[in-house]
Amino acid sequence: MLRTALRNVFAHKARLVMTALAIILGTAFVSGTLIFADTAGNAYRNVSAKNYRGVAVLVTANEGLRAPGDQHRTALDERLADKIRALPGVASVRPSATGYATIADKKQRPMGEEWQSLGADFTPGKDGKDSRYPLTSGRGPAAADEIALSTKAAADGGYRLGDRVRFAIDGPVLTKKLVGTVDTTDPRVTSGGTLALFDTATAQRLYSGAGSFSEFSVGARPGVDDVELTERIERMLPEDSDATASAQSGSELARIQADEITMSTRSLTKSLMVFAGIALFVGAFIVANTFTMLISQRRREIALLRAVGASRRQVVRSTLAEAAVLGLLASVAGFVLGLGVALGLRPLLNSTGAHLPDGPLIVEPASFGYALVIGVVVTVLSAWLPARRAARVAPVEALSEIDQAPAQRSLVVRGVIGAVLGGAGVATMFYVATKTSSEGINAGMAGSALVLAGAAVLAPLLSRPLVTFAGKGLARMFPASGRLATRNALRNPRRTAATASALMIGLTLITGLTVLGHSATLGVDKMMERQGLTADYQVSSEGGWGLGKDAAGRLSAVPGVAAAVPLRTVGVDLGSDAGGLTGTDVSNLGKVAGLRFTSGSAEAVRAKNTIAVSEKTAGERGLRTGQRLKVTYNGDESGAEDEKPGRAKGPKTATYTIGGVYTDNEVVPKAFVSLATIASHVNQPSLANERILVKAEPGKASGLADKLRSALGSNPLVKVKDQSVLRAERSGSIGDILNMTYGLLGMALVIAVVGVVNTLAMSVFERTREIGMLRAIGLARRDVKRMVRLESVMICVFGAVLGIVVGGFLAWSGGHLVKSSFPAYEFGLPWSRIGLFLLIALVVGVLAAVWPARRAGRLSPLESMGAQ
């Protein structure tokens, strides 16, 4: 029986390849995910190890102090460094001055995100080199007018040695001469960020203050315990060290980073394994369908084995052994393909902003073992039910005709089971639809699984009316081929349903996610309409440091600008609760915010010491137009000024007259006053414009962004965002997530297509004599091909319709869970995408039938009728 199983595996190589391909793709995803997780974790650990190599203790400056003349400095200076060097067991102390520097490329566009735009000091040794930043060209900066860049940043920005590099720290644009390029192991830079290096004095002036540093990297002598050394260093820090500096041991840093790496890779691996599980689940449908067809085609062979003495158990074992061999071969091939999947995942995830570091491919034995076990187990389990059906074949069937089809079993029991599963799932999802918080997520997952299971079980019953309806239309277009294709699809509803179910699962998930994403986007659009933002552009500054007091005037002077309205927000207590008070140009605010007053007017608020409050604020505090409102500006309890712009100078109370109440508007969410009213309370008024809203003249909005940026000196800190960018920010990374999900779920669709091809090919083989008879009575080759293509199209469209309906229902019911975190969520169907999915199903049906149709068309009538 074992030899028989092995011969059956290798007897039909095409069938072997097509069946194995479903498992190959599924195991490739599993092994690729595991290899990728090991590779990413190793890359993170290597980067961390390089960054903190030789660091026993890291002393970091916290809050800055104020020196005479308002000069910023930290608590870390050379005197403290010398004290640490004098401690027993200390081998070295390396001071550093670090921060952020946003670099502009040659086209005056900012490079990298703020947290990835690093700046630091270049501290050369006697050989003129800094071991932290190996030079790749030129030399390190040695004067105030010099700068060095990371090699990739220089290349991306289009800079060469000798060029003037434009950058900004927290204010005006600075320019320095590029004298060298360096390499670095910092993951923020290697994953797409930038690095700017200065001489030590310049870096101190820019970041930590003259004569002070941002951090000390302390090296220990061999045998010194870093935890004990950390404790000794902590005792040396100033008494208010919690506010000025802190120390961490190297072992603690390693532990924290290891935990972060483990958590990040674990969550990412779990997410990817979900898609791998979906791919394997779809593959299981294909394997089960394939073995069901094989058993049907080999009924006489199995009956002969039973007649010569094979027991039912031996038949089952033979079938499962065939599946195990197939699963083993497919798993080995899938593991090899998984190496390519692992290599492709990093650039795919980086394209969505993951910023994964580079590193060698890590292949652990466990990954290979998991791939083999999962592939073989899934294949054997998928073949278990067909194997049991094979064991029921009676020996007497060896005397029957080879082409005699087995009797079709009733679908009543299946229908009852499907109705129970589906009904329970639908009821659960209706219950989920009454929830508006994440507490119903577990019920939603269970209900979704039940609905999917019910749809898969009921698919044979649903296939009859849907395929019959589609067949009537095809019969009118192609009378002979259309009727034959319909009858072939209806001949074995279980087979049709099993083939379509694989496609249904993939499209259910894709449709559900697409509907959720579309609904979230609709919610964002509605939210922006309700928020009243009618400006064409928003101009702000990186890091929230604010724009100059003349920025609005400079933007107003740009040709094509109708209004440029500055906004300044200060923390205040409005009566009893904390809130934000916005100072703005009241005269032009209506042009960019779409204000609507329910009482009072904007004109009344133009007067000094007059305030307008939102309906929500007025309702919470019982306010109305004409009342007097006491406002307390928030500030430091000691009365010290905060360096950050837009903060209050210190505790100060003012009483304002309420000039109007307006409908809730996110541009001015709590209350607003004129610029003149708020100016006396804002710290650093020259930098207090936290953002400026720009309204363009009719027909002049296009191409205005570059002009606005140029008007502010092309400062790389300046952000100019149009309505589409603001909308994308409000909706988060929905688009990126959907695109990545499409790519990952595409694997499941590919497996489903393989299943259609496999089913049709085996169906053509099964109907060889029948096709020969059709050819003999006059059916042309092109009609035979068309018959197979139409059958494929009906199966694919049936699966697509079922998937779209189920996916849409799950998205509608499950979407209510989003409303707690996203109240603006509004359900909507993306009809264009749904139409595209149906079109894709049609194309898939045509493409999947290419090989089976050609095979059917080439059959000779005489040879086919004599086939055994």
mmCIF file of N, CA and C in Angstrom, residues 769-841:
data_model
loop_
_atom_site.group_PDB
_atom_site.id
_atom_site.type_symbol
_atom_site.label_atom_id
_atom_site.label_comp_id
_atom_site.label_asym_id
_atom_site.label_seq_id
_atom_site.Cartn_x
_atom_site.Cartn_y
_atom_site.Cartn_z
ATOM 1 N N ARG A 769 -13.888 11.354 -21.874
ATOM 2 C CA ARG A 769 -14.793 10.638 -22.806
ATOM 3 C C ARG A 769 -15.992 11.519 -23.176
ATOM 4 N N GLU A 770 -16.465 12.247 -22.200
ATOM 5 C CA GLU A 770 -17.611 13.135 -22.463
ATOM 6 C C GLU A 770 -17.246 14.204 -23.490
ATOM 7 N N ILE A 771 -16.069 14.806 -23.349
ATOM 8 C CA ILE A 771 -15.630 15.825 -24.305
ATOM 9 C C ILE A 771 -15.441 15.215 -25.678
ATOM 10 N N GLY A 772 -14.920 13.953 -25.695
ATOM 11 C CA GLY A 772 -14.766 13.271 -26.982
ATOM 12 C C GLY A 772 -16.096 13.081 -27.689
ATOM 13 N N MET A 773 -17.123 12.732 -26.939
ATOM 14 C CA MET A 773 -18.451 12.571 -27.522
ATOM 15 C C MET A 773 -18.993 13.898 -28.041
ATOM 16 N N LEU A 774 -18.770 14.972 -27.301
ATOM 17 C CA LEU A 774 -19.229 16.288 -27.749
ATOM 18 C C LEU A 774 -18.525 16.687 -29.049
ATOM 19 N N ARG A 775 -17.222 16.376 -29.124
ATOM 20 C CA ARG A 775 -16.482 16.698 -30.352
ATOM 21 C C ARG A 775 -16.993 15.834 -31.507
ATOM 22 N N ALA A 776 -17.363 14.590 -31.185
ATOM 23 C CA ALA A 776 -17.805 13.676 -32.242
ATOM 24 C C ALA A 776 -19.143 14.101 -32.836
ATOM 25 N N ILE A 777 -19.980 14.719 -32.012
ATOM 26 C CA ILE A 777 -21.295 15.119 -32.531
ATOM 27 C C ILE A 777 -21.283 16.543 -33.080
ATOM 28 N N GLY A 778 -20.090 17.149 -33.161
ATOM 29 C CA GLY A 778 -20.003 18.414 -33.880
ATOM 30 C C GLY A 778 -19.598 19.647 -33.097
ATOM 31 N N LEU A 779 -19.298 19.526 -31.808
ATOM 32 C CA LEU A 779 -18.883 20.698 -31.031
ATOM 33 C C LEU A 779 -17.463 21.087 -31.425
ATOM 34 N N ALA A 780 -17.290 22.332 -31.869
ATOM 35 C CA ALA A 780 -15.982 22.794 -32.351
ATOM 36 C C ALA A 780 -14.993 22.947 -31.193
ATOM 37 N N ARG A 781 -13.689 22.959 -31.561
ATOM 38 C CA ARG A 781 -12.655 23.130 -30.545
ATOM 39 C C ARG A 781 -12.851 24.437 -29.772
ATOM 40 N N ARG A 782 -13.156 25.527 -30.497
ATOM 41 C CA ARG A 782 -13.309 26.811 -29.810
ATOM 42 C C ARG A 782 -14.481 26.785 -28.843
ATOM 43 N N ASP A 783 -15.528 25.988 -29.157
ATOM 44 C CA ASP A 783 -16.659 25.888 -28.239
ATOM 45 C C ASP A 783 -16.286 25.083 -26.995
ATOM 46 N N VAL A 784 -15.439 24.059 -27.167
ATOM 47 C CA VAL A 784 -14.964 23.294 -26.014
ATOM 48 C C VAL A 784 -14.148 24.203 -25.097
ATOM 49 N N LYS A 785 -13.240 24.979 -25.693
ATOM 50 C CA LYS A 785 -12.436 25.912 -24.893
ATOM 51 C C LYS A 785 -13.327 26.926 -24.194
ATOM 52 N N ARG A 786 -14.318 27.445 -24.932
ATOM 53 C CA ARG A 786 -15.205 28.446 -24.344
ATOM 54 C C ARG A 786 -16.011 27.839 -23.196
ATOM 55 N N MET A 787 -16.393 26.579 -23.337
ATOM 56 C CA MET A 787 -17.148 25.907 -22.272
ATOM 57 C C MET A 787 -16.326 25.867 -20.978
ATOM 58 N N VAL A 788 -15.057 25.513 -21.086
ATOM 59 C CA VAL A 788 -14.202 25.445 -19.899
ATOM 60 C C VAL A 788 -13.983 26.843 -19.320
ATOM 61 N N ARG A 789 -13.769 27.840 -20.198
ATOM 62 C CA ARG A 789 -13.556 29.212 -19.714
ATOM 63 C C ARG A 789 -14.790 29.733 -18.996
ATOM 64 N N LEU A 790 -15.970 29.498 -19.561
ATOM 65 C CA LEU A 790 -17.195 29.989 -18.928
ATOM 66 C C LEU A 790 -17.441 29.305 -17.586
ATOM 67 N N GLU A 791 -17.121 28.016 -17.504
ATOM 68 C CA GLU A 791 -17.247 27.327 -16.227
ATOM 69 C C GLU A 791 -16.316 27.954 -15.191
ATOM 70 N N SER A 792 -15.102 28.265 -15.591
ATOM 71 C CA SER A 792 -14.142 28.903 -14.696
ATOM 72 C C SER A 792 -14.641 30.274 -14.251
ATOM 73 N N VAL A 793 -15.186 31.049 -15.201
ATOM 74 C CA VAL A 793 -15.682 32.381 -14.868
ATOM 75 C C VAL A 793 -16.837 32.297 -13.881
ATOM 76 N N MET A 794 -17.753 31.334 -14.072
ATOM 77 C CA MET A 794 -18.886 31.208 -13.160
ATOM 78 C C MET A 794 -18.420 30.837 -11.755
ATOM 79 N N ILE A 795 -17.434 29.937 -11.657
ATOM 80 C CA ILE A 795 -16.930 29.558 -10.332
ATOM 81 C C ILE A 795 -16.295 30.757 -9.637
ATOM 82 N N CYS A 796 -15.470 31.511 -10.387
ATOM 83 C CA CYS A 796 -14.776 32.657 -9.795
ATOM 84 C C CYS A 796 -15.746 33.770 -9.415
ATOM 85 N N VAL A 797 -16.718 34.059 -10.283
ATOM 86 C CA VAL A 797 -17.681 35.110 -9.972
ATOM 87 C C VAL A 797 -18.560 34.697 -8.789
ATOM 88 N N PHE A 798 -18.924 33.417 -8.720
ATOM 89 C CA PHE A 798 -19.702 32.931 -7.575
ATOM 90 C C PHE A 798 -18.919 33.145 -6.283
ATOM 91 N N GLY A 799 -17.630 32.773 -6.270
ATOM 92 C CA GLY A 799 -16.806 32.994 -5.090
ATOM 93 C C GLY A 799 -16.644 34.460 -4.765
ATOM 94 N N ALA A 800 -16.509 35.295 -5.808
ATOM 95 C CA ALA A 800 -16.332 36.733 -5.585
ATOM 96 C C ALA A 800 -17.594 37.357 -5.006
ATOM 97 N N VAL A 801 -18.754 37.015 -5.561
ATOM 98 C CA VAL A 801 -20.014 37.574 -5.053
ATOM 99 C C VAL A 801 -20.221 37.170 -3.601
ATOM 100 N N LEU A 802 -19.968 35.894 -3.308
ATOM 101 C CA LEU A 802 -20.137 35.423 -1.937
ATOM 102 C C LEU A 802 -19.174 36.153 -0.997
ATOM 103 N N GLY A 803 -17.923 36.316 -1.438
ATOM 104 C CA GLY A 803 -16.932 37.004 -0.611
ATOM 105 C C GLY A 803 -17.255 38.468 -0.388
ATOM 106 N N ILE A 804 -17.739 39.138 -1.437
ATOM 107 C CA ILE A 804 -18.070 40.558 -1.316
ATOM 108 C C ILE A 804 -19.258 40.765 -0.377
ATOM 109 N N VAL A 805 -20.265 39.907 -0.492
ATOM 110 C CA VAL A 805 -21.439 40.034 0.377
ATOM 111 C C VAL A 805 -21.062 39.781 1.830
ATOM 112 N N VAL A 806 -20.336 38.686 2.072
ATOM 113 C CA VAL A 806 -19.945 38.356 3.453
ATOM 114 C C VAL A 806 -19.003 39.420 4.009
ATOM 115 N N GLY A 807 -18.021 39.852 3.205
ATOM 116 C CA GLY A 807 -17.081 40.881 3.660
ATOM 117 C C GLY A 807 -17.759 42.195 3.962
ATOM 118 N N GLY A 808 -18.707 42.580 3.128
ATOM 119 C CA GLY A 808 -19.443 43.817 3.377
ATOM 120 C C GLY A 808 -20.269 43.746 4.651
ATOM 121 N N PHE A 809 -20.907 42.597 4.886
ATOM 122 C CA PHE A 809 -21.711 42.445 6.105
ATOM 123 C C PHE A 809 -20.825 42.499 7.354
ATOM 124 N N LEU A 810 -19.679 41.808 7.314
ATOM 125 C CA LEU A 810 -18.788 41.810 8.473
ATOM 126 C C LEU A 810 -18.233 43.206 8.731
ATOM 127 N N ALA A 811 -17.936 43.941 7.663
ATOM 128 C CA ALA A 811 -17.435 45.306 7.840
ATOM 129 C C ALA A 811 -18.511 46.208 8.424
ATOM 130 N N TRP A 812 -19.755 46.036 7.979
ATOM 131 C CA TRP A 812 -20.846 46.871 8.524
ATOM 132 C C TRP A 812 -21.040 46.606 10.011
ATOM 133 N N SER A 813 -21.119 45.339 10.384
ATOM 134 C CA SER A 813 -21.399 45.013 11.783
ATOM 135 C C SER A 813 -20.191 45.261 12.672
ATOM 136 N N GLY A 814 -18.998 44.900 12.199
ATOM 137 C CA GLY A 814 -17.806 45.100 13.006
ATOM 138 C C GLY A 814 -17.337 46.536 13.054
ATOM 139 N N GLY A 815 -17.733 47.348 12.079
ATOM 140 C CA GLY A 815 -17.300 48.737 12.036
ATOM 141 C C GLY A 815 -17.783 49.558 13.208
ATOM 142 N N HIS A 816 -18.856 49.104 13.858
ATOM 143 C CA HIS A 816 -19.356 49.851 15.015
ATOM 144 C C HIS A 816 -18.350 49.867 16.157
ATOM 145 N N LEU A 817 -17.460 48.870 16.211
ATOM 146 C CA LEU A 817 -16.470 48.813 17.279
ATOM 147 C C LEU A 817 -15.444 49.936 17.162
ATOM 148 N N VAL A 818 -15.338 50.529 15.970
ATOM 149 C CA VAL A 818 -14.353 51.587 15.738
ATOM 150 C C VAL A 818 -14.825 52.914 16.323
ATOM 151 N N LYS A 819 -16.115 53.046 16.538
ATOM 152 C CA LYS A 819 -16.670 54.355 16.871
ATOM 153 C C LYS A 819 -16.207 54.896 18.220
ATOM 154 N N SER A 820 -15.778 54.017 19.126
ATOM 155 C CA SER A 820 -15.317 54.517 20.410
ATOM 156 C C SER A 820 -14.036 55.326 20.262
ATOM 157 N N SER A 821 -13.137 54.865 19.393
ATOM 158 C CA SER A 821 -11.873 55.578 19.181
ATOM 159 C C SER A 821 -11.947 56.529 17.996
ATOM 160 N N PHE A 822 -12.960 56.364 17.140
ATOM 161 C CA PHE A 822 -13.090 57.204 15.949
ATOM 162 C C PHE A 822 -14.571 57.528 15.761
ATOM 163 N N PRO A 823 -15.094 58.498 16.539
ATOM 164 C CA PRO A 823 -16.537 58.793 16.499
ATOM 165 C C PRO A 823 -17.040 59.196 15.120
ATOM 166 N N ALA A 824 -16.152 59.731 14.280
ATOM 167 C CA ALA A 824 -16.587 60.211 12.970
ATOM 168 C C ALA A 824 -16.762 59.083 11.953
ATOM 169 N N TYR A 825 -16.455 57.844 12.337
ATOM 170 C CA TYR A 825 -16.557 56.703 11.418
ATOM 171 C C TYR A 825 -17.955 56.635 10.811
ATOM 172 N N GLU A 826 -18.018 56.485 9.515
ATOM 173 C CA GLU A 826 -19.302 56.463 8.814
ATOM 174 C C GLU A 826 -19.282 55.369 7.755
ATOM 175 N N PHE A 827 -20.154 54.376 7.897
ATOM 176 C CA PHE A 827 -20.154 53.231 6.987
ATOM 177 C C PHE A 827 -20.519 53.669 5.570
ATOM 178 N N GLY A 828 -19.788 53.133 4.630
ATOM 179 C CA GLY A 828 -20.059 53.399 3.221
ATOM 180 C C GLY A 828 -19.436 52.319 2.360
ATOM 181 N N LEU A 829 -20.062 52.022 1.240
ATOM 182 C CA LEU A 829 -19.558 50.990 0.334
ATOM 183 C C LEU A 829 -18.766 51.624 -0.806
ATOM 184 N N PRO A 830 -17.541 51.184 -1.025
ATOM 185 C CA PRO A 830 -16.741 51.697 -2.155
ATOM 186 C C PRO A 830 -17.128 50.978 -3.440
ATOM 187 N N TRP A 831 -18.158 51.470 -4.086
ATOM 188 C CA TRP A 831 -18.704 50.755 -5.246
ATOM 189 C C TRP A 831 -17.677 50.568 -6.355
ATOM 190 N N SER A 832 -16.798 51.550 -6.538
ATOM 191 C CA SER A 832 -15.789 51.410 -7.591
ATOM 192 C C SER A 832 -14.841 50.253 -7.282
ATOM 193 N N ARG A 833 -14.438 50.121 -6.010
ATOM 194 C CA ARG A 833 -13.566 49.009 -5.623
ATOM 195 C C ARG A 833 -14.292 47.673 -5.753
ATOM 196 N N ILE A 834 -15.560 47.634 -5.350
ATOM 197 C CA ILE A 834 -16.335 46.393 -5.470
ATOM 198 C C ILE A 834 -16.450 45.981 -6.930
ATOM 199 N N GLY A 835 -16.709 46.968 -7.798
ATOM 200 C CA GLY A 835 -16.748 46.672 -9.225
ATOM 201 C C GLY A 835 -15.410 46.155 -9.729
ATOM 202 N N LEU A 836 -14.331 46.741 -9.192
ATOM 203 C CA LEU A 836 -12.995 46.286 -9.586
ATOM 204 C C LEU A 836 -12.763 44.844 -9.141
ATOM 205 N N PHE A 837 -13.228 44.487 -7.939
ATOM 206 C CA PHE A 837 -13.065 43.116 -7.458
ATOM 207 C C PHE A 837 -13.802 42.123 -8.367
ATOM 208 N N LEU A 838 -15.025 42.504 -8.793
ATOM 209 C CA LEU A 838 -15.766 41.621 -9.699
ATOM 210 C C LEU A 838 -15.060 41.488 -11.038
ATOM 211 N N LEU A 839 -14.502 42.598 -11.513
ATOM 212 C CA LEU A 839 -13.755 42.551 -12.768
ATOM 213 C C LEU A 839 -12.528 41.661 -12.634
ATOM 214 N N ILE A 840 -11.846 41.766 -11.493
ATOM 215 C CA ILE A 840 -10.681 40.916 -11.257
ATOM 216 C C ILE A 840 -11.097 39.448 -11.241
ATOM 217 N N ALA A 841 -12.275 39.158 -10.642
ATOM 218 C CA ALA A 841 -12.758 37.778 -10.613
ATOM 219 C C ALA A 841 -12.990 37.256 -12.033
#
